[in-house]
Amino acid sequence: GNGALAIVLISGWTMFAKQVPHWILVWGADDDHLFIHDPWVEDSRDESHVDAASLPIPRTLFDRMARWGRAGLKAAIIVTRSHGDAAG
């Protein structure tokens, strides 16, 4: 709605079966999905950046992915566009 982007920490387990922290960009959503760009590509599987662009992730799956470790930590960086002069 407001044009904000979110850089979200996820567990890599769900996406590529590696238990590593991983950052993705969430750029949009609809009622059922979040749309992400994922910078991780597997050259050994002939993946390209096109394979990692505009992936629809069901909200229920994303809720599980966006937790890290046994404590279920969550982290995100929200990026918005400035609507005025930032000087000052």
mmCIF file of N, CA and C in Angstrom:
data_model
loop_
_atom_site.group_PDB
_atom_site.id
_atom_site.type_symbol
_atom_site.label_atom_id
_atom_site.label_comp_id
_atom_site.label_asym_id
_atom_site.label_seq_id
_atom_site.Cartn_x
_atom_site.Cartn_y
_atom_site.Cartn_z
ATOM 1 N N GLY A 1 0.759 -1.183 0.000
ATOM 2 C CA GLY A 1 0.000 0.000 0.000
ATOM 3 C C GLY A 1 0.813 1.267 0.000
ATOM 4 N N ASN A 2 1.767 1.425 0.926
ATOM 5 C CA ASN A 2 2.471 2.694 1.045
ATOM 6 C C ASN A 2 3.788 2.729 0.286
ATOM 7 N N GLY A 3 4.123 1.692 -0.436
ATOM 8 C CA GLY A 3 5.351 1.661 -1.214
ATOM 9 C C GLY A 3 6.589 1.294 -0.424
ATOM 10 N N ALA A 4 6.439 0.938 0.841
ATOM 11 C CA ALA A 4 7.588 0.543 1.652
ATOM 12 C C ALA A 4 8.093 -0.826 1.215
ATOM 13 N N LEU A 5 9.376 -1.042 1.410
ATOM 14 C CA LEU A 5 10.007 -2.337 1.170
ATOM 15 C C LEU A 5 10.495 -2.872 2.505
ATOM 16 N N ALA A 6 10.556 -4.195 2.629
ATOM 17 C CA ALA A 6 11.068 -4.802 3.859
ATOM 18 C C ALA A 6 12.185 -5.771 3.504
ATOM 19 N N ILE A 7 13.314 -5.605 4.150
ATOM 20 C CA ILE A 7 14.412 -6.565 4.052
ATOM 21 C C ILE A 7 14.282 -7.426 5.301
ATOM 22 N N VAL A 8 13.973 -8.713 5.109
ATOM 23 C CA VAL A 8 13.566 -9.578 6.214
ATOM 24 C C VAL A 8 14.552 -10.726 6.388
ATOM 25 N N LEU A 9 14.915 -10.984 7.641
ATOM 26 C CA LEU A 9 15.755 -12.127 7.966
ATOM 27 C C LEU A 9 14.885 -13.376 8.006
ATOM 28 N N ILE A 10 15.304 -14.406 7.269
ATOM 29 C CA ILE A 10 14.579 -15.677 7.284
ATOM 30 C C ILE A 10 15.556 -16.804 7.583
ATOM 31 N N SER A 11 15.007 -17.951 7.889
ATOM 32 C CA SER A 11 15.796 -19.173 7.966
ATOM 33 C C SER A 11 15.871 -19.750 6.562
ATOM 34 N N GLY A 12 17.060 -20.074 6.106
ATOM 35 C CA GLY A 12 17.230 -20.627 4.770
ATOM 36 C C GLY A 12 16.716 -22.040 4.612
ATOM 37 N N TRP A 13 16.318 -22.672 5.700
ATOM 38 C CA TRP A 13 15.930 -24.081 5.635
ATOM 39 C C TRP A 13 14.770 -24.327 4.677
ATOM 40 N N THR A 14 13.739 -23.527 4.767
ATOM 41 C CA THR A 14 12.549 -23.741 3.940
ATOM 42 C C THR A 14 12.836 -23.547 2.458
ATOM 43 N N MET A 15 13.678 -22.590 2.125
ATOM 44 C CA MET A 15 13.904 -22.270 0.716
ATOM 45 C C MET A 15 14.957 -23.143 0.053
ATOM 46 N N PHE A 16 16.043 -23.463 0.786
ATOM 47 C CA PHE A 16 17.113 -24.220 0.136
ATOM 48 C C PHE A 16 17.788 -25.223 1.049
ATOM 49 N N ALA A 17 17.095 -25.683 2.063
ATOM 50 C CA ALA A 17 17.539 -26.767 2.949
ATOM 51 C C ALA A 17 18.920 -26.527 3.554
ATOM 52 N N LYS A 18 19.189 -25.264 3.892
ATOM 53 C CA LYS A 18 20.427 -24.922 4.590
ATOM 54 C C LYS A 18 20.032 -24.079 5.790
ATOM 55 N N GLN A 19 20.465 -24.508 6.956
ATOM 56 C CA GLN A 19 20.104 -23.793 8.176
ATOM 57 C C GLN A 19 21.059 -22.628 8.375
ATOM 58 N N VAL A 20 20.810 -21.580 7.597
ATOM 59 C CA VAL A 20 21.626 -20.376 7.655
ATOM 60 C C VAL A 20 20.694 -19.165 7.701
ATOM 61 N N PRO A 21 21.136 -18.102 8.367
ATOM 62 C CA PRO A 21 20.347 -16.875 8.298
ATOM 63 C C PRO A 21 20.459 -16.301 6.887
ATOM 64 N N HIS A 22 19.385 -15.706 6.403
ATOM 65 C CA HIS A 22 19.358 -15.244 5.021
ATOM 66 C C HIS A 22 18.420 -14.046 4.919
ATOM 67 N N TRP A 23 18.827 -13.025 4.184
ATOM 68 C CA TRP A 23 18.020 -11.821 4.011
ATOM 69 C C TRP A 23 17.335 -11.845 2.651
ATOM 70 N N ILE A 24 16.053 -11.486 2.619
ATOM 71 C CA ILE A 24 15.298 -11.380 1.375
ATOM 72 C C ILE A 24 14.597 -10.024 1.338
ATOM 73 N N LEU A 25 14.183 -9.616 0.147
ATOM 74 C CA LEU A 25 13.450 -8.370 -0.022
ATOM 75 C C LEU A 25 11.977 -8.678 -0.264
ATOM 76 N N VAL A 26 11.117 -8.158 0.585
ATOM 77 C CA VAL A 26 9.671 -8.261 0.382
ATOM 78 C C VAL A 26 9.229 -6.954 -0.268
ATOM 79 N N TRP A 27 8.679 -7.055 -1.478
ATOM 80 C CA TRP A 27 8.340 -5.843 -2.231
ATOM 81 C C TRP A 27 6.846 -5.667 -2.486
ATOM 82 N N GLY A 28 6.046 -6.669 -2.157
ATOM 83 C CA GLY A 28 4.614 -6.535 -2.404
ATOM 84 C C GLY A 28 3.834 -7.635 -1.718
ATOM 85 N N ALA A 29 2.512 -7.527 -1.785
ATOM 86 C CA ALA A 29 1.651 -8.523 -1.142
ATOM 87 C C ALA A 29 0.258 -8.463 -1.750
ATOM 88 N N ASP A 30 -0.437 -9.586 -1.632
ATOM 89 C CA ASP A 30 -1.874 -9.614 -1.882
ATOM 90 C C ASP A 30 -2.513 -10.292 -0.675
ATOM 91 N N ASP A 31 -3.754 -10.699 -0.775
ATOM 92 C CA ASP A 31 -4.436 -11.283 0.380
ATOM 93 C C ASP A 31 -3.787 -12.570 0.872
ATOM 94 N N ASP A 32 -3.179 -13.329 -0.031
ATOM 95 C CA ASP A 32 -2.673 -14.659 0.310
ATOM 96 C C ASP A 32 -1.158 -14.807 0.277
ATOM 97 N N HIS A 33 -0.444 -13.894 -0.376
ATOM 98 C CA HIS A 33 0.990 -14.063 -0.615
ATOM 99 C C HIS A 33 1.775 -12.792 -0.314
ATOM 100 N N LEU A 34 3.054 -12.997 0.000
ATOM 101 C CA LEU A 34 4.036 -11.920 -0.013
ATOM 102 C C LEU A 34 4.922 -12.178 -1.222
ATOM 103 N N PHE A 35 5.318 -11.120 -1.908
ATOM 104 C CA PHE A 35 6.158 -11.258 -3.094
ATOM 105 C C PHE A 35 7.571 -10.830 -2.737
ATOM 106 N N ILE A 36 8.529 -11.707 -3.036
ATOM 107 C CA ILE A 36 9.906 -11.462 -2.607
ATOM 108 C C ILE A 36 10.875 -11.545 -3.775
ATOM 109 N N HIS A 37 12.007 -10.899 -3.588
ATOM 110 C CA HIS A 37 13.195 -11.120 -4.398
ATOM 111 C C HIS A 37 14.200 -11.773 -3.461
ATOM 112 N N ASP A 38 14.826 -12.826 -3.919
ATOM 113 C CA ASP A 38 15.784 -13.579 -3.115
ATOM 114 C C ASP A 38 17.130 -13.571 -3.828
ATOM 115 N N PRO A 39 18.160 -12.983 -3.230
ATOM 116 C CA PRO A 39 19.449 -12.897 -3.917
ATOM 117 C C PRO A 39 20.197 -14.225 -4.028
ATOM 118 N N TRP A 40 19.744 -15.261 -3.346
ATOM 119 C CA TRP A 40 20.451 -16.548 -3.354
ATOM 120 C C TRP A 40 20.086 -17.335 -4.607
ATOM 121 N N VAL A 41 21.070 -17.679 -5.407
ATOM 122 C CA VAL A 41 20.859 -18.583 -6.536
ATOM 123 C C VAL A 41 21.888 -19.694 -6.458
ATOM 124 N N GLU A 42 21.497 -20.872 -6.877
ATOM 125 C CA GLU A 42 22.372 -22.043 -6.866
ATOM 126 C C GLU A 42 22.901 -22.285 -8.274
ATOM 127 N N ASP A 43 24.146 -21.903 -8.502
ATOM 128 C CA ASP A 43 24.758 -22.134 -9.813
ATOM 129 C C ASP A 43 24.777 -23.611 -10.171
ATOM 130 N N SER A 44 24.975 -24.466 -9.169
ATOM 131 C CA SER A 44 25.050 -25.906 -9.426
ATOM 132 C C SER A 44 23.715 -26.466 -9.921
ATOM 133 N N ARG A 45 22.625 -25.729 -9.685
ATOM 134 C CA ARG A 45 21.304 -26.161 -10.163
ATOM 135 C C ARG A 45 20.849 -25.318 -11.347
ATOM 136 N N ASP A 46 21.809 -24.612 -11.964
ATOM 137 C CA ASP A 46 21.533 -23.755 -13.127
ATOM 138 C C ASP A 46 20.457 -22.709 -12.851
ATOM 139 N N GLU A 47 20.410 -22.214 -11.620
ATOM 140 C CA GLU A 47 19.481 -21.145 -11.301
ATOM 141 C C GLU A 47 20.093 -19.809 -11.711
ATOM 142 N N SER A 48 19.242 -18.880 -12.062
ATOM 143 C CA SER A 48 19.695 -17.531 -12.386
ATOM 144 C C SER A 48 18.929 -16.542 -11.515
ATOM 145 N N HIS A 49 19.265 -15.275 -11.630
ATOM 146 C CA HIS A 49 18.568 -14.255 -10.844
ATOM 147 C C HIS A 49 17.090 -14.169 -11.222
ATOM 148 N N VAL A 50 16.752 -14.590 -12.434
ATOM 149 C CA VAL A 50 15.340 -14.619 -12.843
ATOM 150 C C VAL A 50 14.564 -15.614 -11.989
ATOM 151 N N ASP A 51 15.208 -16.733 -11.624
ATOM 152 C CA ASP A 51 14.551 -17.739 -10.782
ATOM 153 C C ASP A 51 14.261 -17.214 -9.380
ATOM 154 N N ALA A 52 14.974 -16.177 -8.970
ATOM 155 C CA ALA A 52 14.855 -15.668 -7.606
ATOM 156 C C ALA A 52 14.047 -14.373 -7.529
ATOM 157 N N ALA A 53 13.440 -13.965 -8.634
ATOM 158 C CA ALA A 53 12.715 -12.693 -8.680
ATOM 159 C C ALA A 53 11.210 -12.912 -8.590
ATOM 160 N N SER A 54 10.555 -12.048 -7.856
ATOM 161 C CA SER A 54 9.087 -12.024 -7.773
ATOM 162 C C SER A 54 8.477 -13.359 -7.367
ATOM 163 N N LEU A 55 9.046 -13.982 -6.353
ATOM 164 C CA LEU A 55 8.523 -15.263 -5.873
ATOM 165 C C LEU A 55 7.306 -15.029 -4.980
ATOM 166 N N PRO A 56 6.170 -15.683 -5.263
ATOM 167 C CA PRO A 56 5.012 -15.571 -4.372
ATOM 168 C C PRO A 56 5.140 -16.581 -3.233
ATOM 169 N N ILE A 57 5.158 -16.100 -2.011
ATOM 170 C CA ILE A 57 5.282 -16.964 -0.839
ATOM 171 C C ILE A 57 3.969 -16.881 -0.052
ATOM 172 N N PRO A 58 3.288 -18.012 0.157
ATOM 173 C CA PRO A 58 2.056 -17.969 0.959
ATOM 174 C C PRO A 58 2.331 -17.368 2.341
ATOM 175 N N ARG A 59 1.406 -16.552 2.810
ATOM 176 C CA ARG A 59 1.601 -15.863 4.092
ATOM 177 C C ARG A 59 1.865 -16.832 5.245
ATOM 178 N N THR A 60 1.173 -17.968 5.270
ATOM 179 C CA THR A 60 1.380 -18.923 6.362
ATOM 180 C C THR A 60 2.791 -19.492 6.332
ATOM 181 N N LEU A 61 3.322 -19.756 5.148
ATOM 182 C CA LEU A 61 4.692 -20.240 5.021
ATOM 183 C C LEU A 61 5.674 -19.142 5.404
ATOM 184 N N PHE A 62 5.414 -17.913 4.964
ATOM 185 C CA PHE A 62 6.313 -16.813 5.282
ATOM 186 C C PHE A 62 6.411 -16.607 6.787
ATOM 187 N N ASP A 63 5.297 -16.737 7.489
ATOM 188 C CA ASP A 63 5.321 -16.585 8.948
ATOM 189 C C ASP A 63 6.280 -17.579 9.594
ATOM 190 N N ARG A 64 6.364 -18.786 9.067
ATOM 191 C CA ARG A 64 7.308 -19.787 9.594
ATOM 192 C C ARG A 64 8.739 -19.478 9.159
ATOM 193 N N MET A 65 8.910 -19.025 7.921
ATOM 194 C CA MET A 65 10.243 -18.731 7.401
ATOM 195 C C MET A 65 10.895 -17.557 8.124
ATOM 196 N N ALA A 66 10.090 -16.579 8.517
ATOM 197 C CA ALA A 66 10.615 -15.326 9.053
ATOM 198 C C ALA A 66 10.894 -15.404 10.549
ATOM 199 N N ARG A 67 11.306 -16.553 11.014
ATOM 200 C CA ARG A 67 11.738 -16.754 12.405
ATOM 201 C C ARG A 67 13.104 -17.422 12.362
ATOM 202 N N TRP A 68 13.966 -17.013 13.273
ATOM 203 C CA TRP A 68 15.313 -17.565 13.265
ATOM 204 C C TRP A 68 15.641 -18.182 14.614
ATOM 205 N N GLY A 69 16.159 -19.408 14.570
ATOM 206 C CA GLY A 69 16.626 -20.079 15.776
ATOM 207 C C GLY A 69 15.494 -20.594 16.648
ATOM 208 N N ARG A 70 15.906 -21.253 17.716
ATOM 209 C CA ARG A 70 14.923 -21.844 18.637
ATOM 210 C C ARG A 70 14.064 -20.796 19.326
ATOM 211 N N ALA A 71 14.630 -19.618 19.500
ATOM 212 C CA ALA A 71 13.882 -18.546 20.165
ATOM 213 C C ALA A 71 12.887 -17.868 19.223
ATOM 214 N N GLY A 72 12.942 -18.190 17.937
ATOM 215 C CA GLY A 72 12.015 -17.587 16.982
ATOM 216 C C GLY A 72 12.231 -16.099 16.786
ATOM 217 N N LEU A 73 13.506 -15.684 16.763
ATOM 218 C CA LEU A 73 13.824 -14.269 16.600
ATOM 219 C C LEU A 73 13.331 -13.764 15.254
ATOM 220 N N LYS A 74 12.952 -12.488 15.224
ATOM 221 C CA LYS A 74 12.502 -11.857 13.987
ATOM 222 C C LYS A 74 13.280 -10.567 13.793
ATOM 223 N N ALA A 75 13.625 -10.269 12.528
ATOM 224 C CA ALA A 75 14.315 -9.020 12.223
ATOM 225 C C ALA A 75 13.909 -8.555 10.832
ATOM 226 N N ALA A 76 13.715 -7.259 10.703
ATOM 227 C CA ALA A 76 13.387 -6.670 9.408
ATOM 228 C C ALA A 76 13.872 -5.229 9.381
ATOM 229 N N ILE A 77 14.252 -4.794 8.199
ATOM 230 C CA ILE A 77 14.610 -3.398 7.958
ATOM 231 C C ILE A 77 13.557 -2.861 6.993
ATOM 232 N N ILE A 78 12.861 -1.805 7.384
ATOM 233 C CA ILE A 78 11.816 -1.226 6.552
ATOM 234 C C ILE A 78 12.401 -0.007 5.839
ATOM 235 N N VAL A 79 12.243 0.025 4.521
ATOM 236 C CA VAL A 79 12.778 1.112 3.705
ATOM 237 C C VAL A 79 11.602 1.861 3.087
ATOM 238 N N THR A 80 11.558 3.169 3.327
ATOM 239 C CA THR A 80 10.502 4.000 2.751
ATOM 240 C C THR A 80 11.123 5.124 1.938
ATOM 241 N N ARG A 81 10.319 5.689 1.085
ATOM 242 C CA ARG A 81 10.768 6.811 0.267
ATOM 243 C C ARG A 81 10.529 8.106 1.042
ATOM 244 N N SER A 82 11.504 8.975 1.024
ATOM 245 C CA SER A 82 11.367 10.267 1.686
ATOM 246 C C SER A 82 10.388 11.140 0.900
ATOM 247 N N HIS A 83 9.547 11.857 1.612
ATOM 248 C CA HIS A 83 8.574 12.731 0.957
ATOM 249 C C HIS A 83 8.911 14.204 1.156
ATOM 250 N N GLY A 84 10.136 14.485 1.495
ATOM 251 C CA GLY A 84 10.508 15.876 1.697
ATOM 252 C C GLY A 84 12.015 16.024 1.699
ATOM 253 N N ASP A 85 12.467 17.190 1.999
ATOM 254 C CA ASP A 85 13.887 17.481 2.056
ATOM 255 C C ASP A 85 14.461 16.879 3.330
ATOM 256 N N ALA A 86 15.428 15.981 3.173
ATOM 257 C CA ALA A 86 16.031 15.310 4.325
ATOM 258 C C ALA A 86 17.102 16.171 4.983
ATOM 259 N N ALA A 87 17.492 17.253 4.353
ATOM 260 C CA ALA A 87 18.531 18.112 4.920
ATOM 261 C C ALA A 87 17.980 18.841 6.138
ATOM 262 N N GLY A 88 18.863 19.065 7.075
ATOM 263 C CA GLY A 88 18.395 19.872 8.170
ATOM 264 C C GLY A 88 18.897 19.447 9.453
#
